[in-house]
Amino acid sequence: MDSDNRTGVRLADRAEDGTPERGGPAVWQYLLDDGLDPAGRIPVHAVRGSTPPGSTPPGSTPPGSGPGDSGSTYRPHPRHGRPLPPPPAAPADAPAPGLPPLGAGRRPAGRALLSWLEDGRAPRLCRIAGSSGSGRTHLLTWLAAACPPDHPRPGRRVHALLDAEGLTVRSATARLADLLGLTAGEPADLLEALQDGTPRTVVVTDLDRAGGPRLPGTPERLARELLVPLLSVPWLLLIVEAAHGPAADALADAAPTGAVLDLDQPQWTDPAPYAAWCASLTGHPVDPAATHPSPGLAQLAARTPGAAPDPALPPADRAAALAAAWWRAVPAPERAALTALAAADGPLSTALWATLPGADPAAVAAAADLLPPPPIADRWRLRPAALADLVAADGPPVDHAAMMWAVAGGIPVRADGGPDLAASDPERLALLVRHASAGDPGSPMLAEIDLLLHAEPATVTAAFQRAEDAGLPPTPLAEAWRRAAPDRAAAARPADRAAVLHAHLTGRHDAAAAHCADLARQADTRWRAVWQHAPAAGPCAAALGTGPLAGHLLLADGAGLHLADPATGRPLGPPEPLVEPHPRALAATPFGGALLLNASGTLRPLTVRGAPALPPALPAAGAPAVPVVVPAACTAVAGHQGVLVFGGPDGLATCTETATGAAHRPEHPLHEGPVTALAAAAADGGTLVASGGEDGRVWTWMPGRPPLPAPVDRRPWPVTAVGLAATPAGLLLAAAWSDGLLRLRRWGERHRGADLRLGAAVRTLAVTPDGLVVAALPGSVLALTLVG
């Protein structure tokens, strides 16, 4: 493996204003302890803090003064000086985890990757190179299986395996975030979520097939806009499969001393086991010397009579010669079926392949016998790349209209004669969308909501990307699809996607929103959207007013702090300007003001423009009659009638009575790690506090009373927001986690309520007395209600 002993991760080229020169999100900048090489692997506890893109570099913002300065966005790192606790020790008699088998003589390559993972001096990037057919994807799939996220050895953990084939920048971002237990629709959102200091190792396969043939520049875009910024995160390791080309060049530019494991080099394949593996292949005899070190060439040679590529040629040239010999030997009846497979622009099942023009079940079965076996059962494509290029070049231009008619002919028909999209295979509908978009980037099919909901989501995202790249203005449906970010690894059912699209279409496209609402209602979805506030720019936060602001809603966005009607979300007047680009929490005070907790952990008092006049007996807006002691380190804040609640990094929350200054807190910390979200509501003659933590737990407690013996909810991801209120239907608790799940539960309901995902992590939650749940997302605020 070629590498330097130290990482050479260079930040992306930037303009004077801090934005990237060549597109994509700008990288974060980090302030490290003295004596550390910024290009090497950085221990989490050695990072003092960070600044987001476009902000003052951390080196010029002193940690002691930066967070308190007006407008500063420097963020002290909560884990600085606190090494991660060691993993639980395995029992003395526990056997060491075994490695899964790695065939085709590839043990040297596997050992090299394991050594790279565990070498604290190795670079943070490792690129797997080699010609098509060299077994790059197979090697990385093996690595992910050998190094699960819970491996007892921290140096042997892979936290996400992302298959980039067919994905765009947005769909790859959404899917990678989901694999990591996060949520993000854009690369900048993912970078924001990764600032938690959690060490992670990410493996990306098939980068060169990102976007598919109809989006040829996508591999480079994905490298520059997503992977290169990820390389700046000190606690993230990246292993990427990319052959020589623009995407590989982008990675090399960003990390010039990154490790490269080139599988075309013979030292990574043991000749004797490789020869034994070649002898096990069925079909024609394979000369190991003629195909070493490429398993893909050996598999193709086993399907080619008389194959004898020159061992002296480079693997890519041998692949081209072998592909030509294979294609010459293919009988005429099977050629049409293989040409149809090449025109499909992606892996296909045999059932769908057999419906394409020029193919039939008999020809497909015969053609499949001539191909190397697919890596995934019954998902056929031409490989290696030399073979796919040859067959595609030898066939006529793709007739997208004919493909569409052939694919549409296999869609089941309802009793009324219309297409039964719900009963159709998502793979078939995805192929229909793919060719409709390839023939016309502005195809009317991109407005067919039922079709988009039942097709494979990544294909729909790619179709919208083609329209965007063609210069077409984004439609409300395309914008709602982008916000809903349905490209997760385990996408929800179509009815759930319809409910989320309805939420993001509300107020933007009434007809489309109503249609999505009908689809969700037919499937008995237990929630629906009521209104949406979508500002022109800026992250959002929301809080319910108290005191003079009772019955109103506070909304913070890029325009400022609004006083709004909670029933409609409409602002009631001009906003109060804000200079807080990353609000973490917003709380109304009992005196007509507000408190905003920024991303640096600083509480700022705010005035509310348009707030009702205070009685003469009350002090100025936002000021309590008795001084309220604010914790020096605050991680969460909430307000309710007569109380303010503060959370701290020690897992404790303090409930302070603003009239007397009396402070109440549980006897022991309820959370392991910082409190990340708070809410308060009137209940049982007192104040009920809900707290969420970095440990994923949600607790409730009342001042002066012991907390419940167990948390009311827990999940293995940090809590990002909680909301609580007494409603006519009972106490309603809302909780959100970093993986994007929002859970709504009425008190005492264990099996009802709703679990939903809105496409982004919920930043703040507020519950109105009539049961409306107001959820602030990075770019919008949605009001939801439970149904039934």
Short mmCIF file of C-alpha atoms in Angstrom, two decimals, residues 590-591 624 626-631 638-646 653-665 680 687 689 701 703:
data_model
loop_
_atom_site.label_atom_id
_atom_site.label_comp_id
_atom_site.label_asym_id
_atom_site.label_seq_id
_atom_site.Cartn_x
_atom_site.Cartn_y
_atom_site.Cartn_z
CA PRO A 590 -42.33 34.59 31.50
CA PHE A 591 -41.70 38.35 31.08
CA PRO A 624 -37.06 38.31 36.14
CA VAL A 626 -35.39 37.80 41.21
CA PRO A 627 -32.05 37.10 39.50
CA VAL A 628 -32.04 33.69 37.86
CA VAL A 629 -28.78 31.77 38.18
CA VAL A 630 -27.80 30.57 34.72
CA PRO A 631 -25.35 27.63 34.61
CA ALA A 638 -36.81 25.75 27.96
CA GLY A 639 -39.38 28.12 29.40
CA HIS A 640 -42.87 27.75 30.79
CA GLN A 641 -45.26 29.83 32.85
CA GLY A 642 -43.17 31.00 35.81
CA VAL A 643 -40.15 28.74 35.26
CA LEU A 644 -36.97 28.49 33.23
CA VAL A 645 -35.19 25.16 32.80
CA PHE A 646 -31.49 24.82 31.98
CA ALA A 653 -31.34 19.86 34.43
CA THR A 654 -32.24 22.76 36.73
CA CYS A 655 -35.79 24.13 36.98
CA THR A 656 -35.79 27.69 38.35
CA GLU A 657 -38.87 29.57 39.58
CA THR A 658 -38.56 33.08 38.15
CA ALA A 659 -40.73 34.62 40.89
CA THR A 660 -38.60 33.37 43.79
CA GLY A 661 -35.33 32.24 42.24
CA ALA A 662 -35.74 28.79 43.83
CA ALA A 663 -33.93 26.12 41.87
CA HIS A 664 -34.90 22.44 41.70
CA ARG A 665 -33.05 19.53 40.14
CA ALA A 680 -41.82 22.00 30.44
CA THR A 687 -44.51 21.68 36.44
CA VAL A 689 -40.09 18.70 32.88
CA TRP A 701 -39.70 14.62 36.36
CA PRO A 703 -39.60 19.59 40.94
#
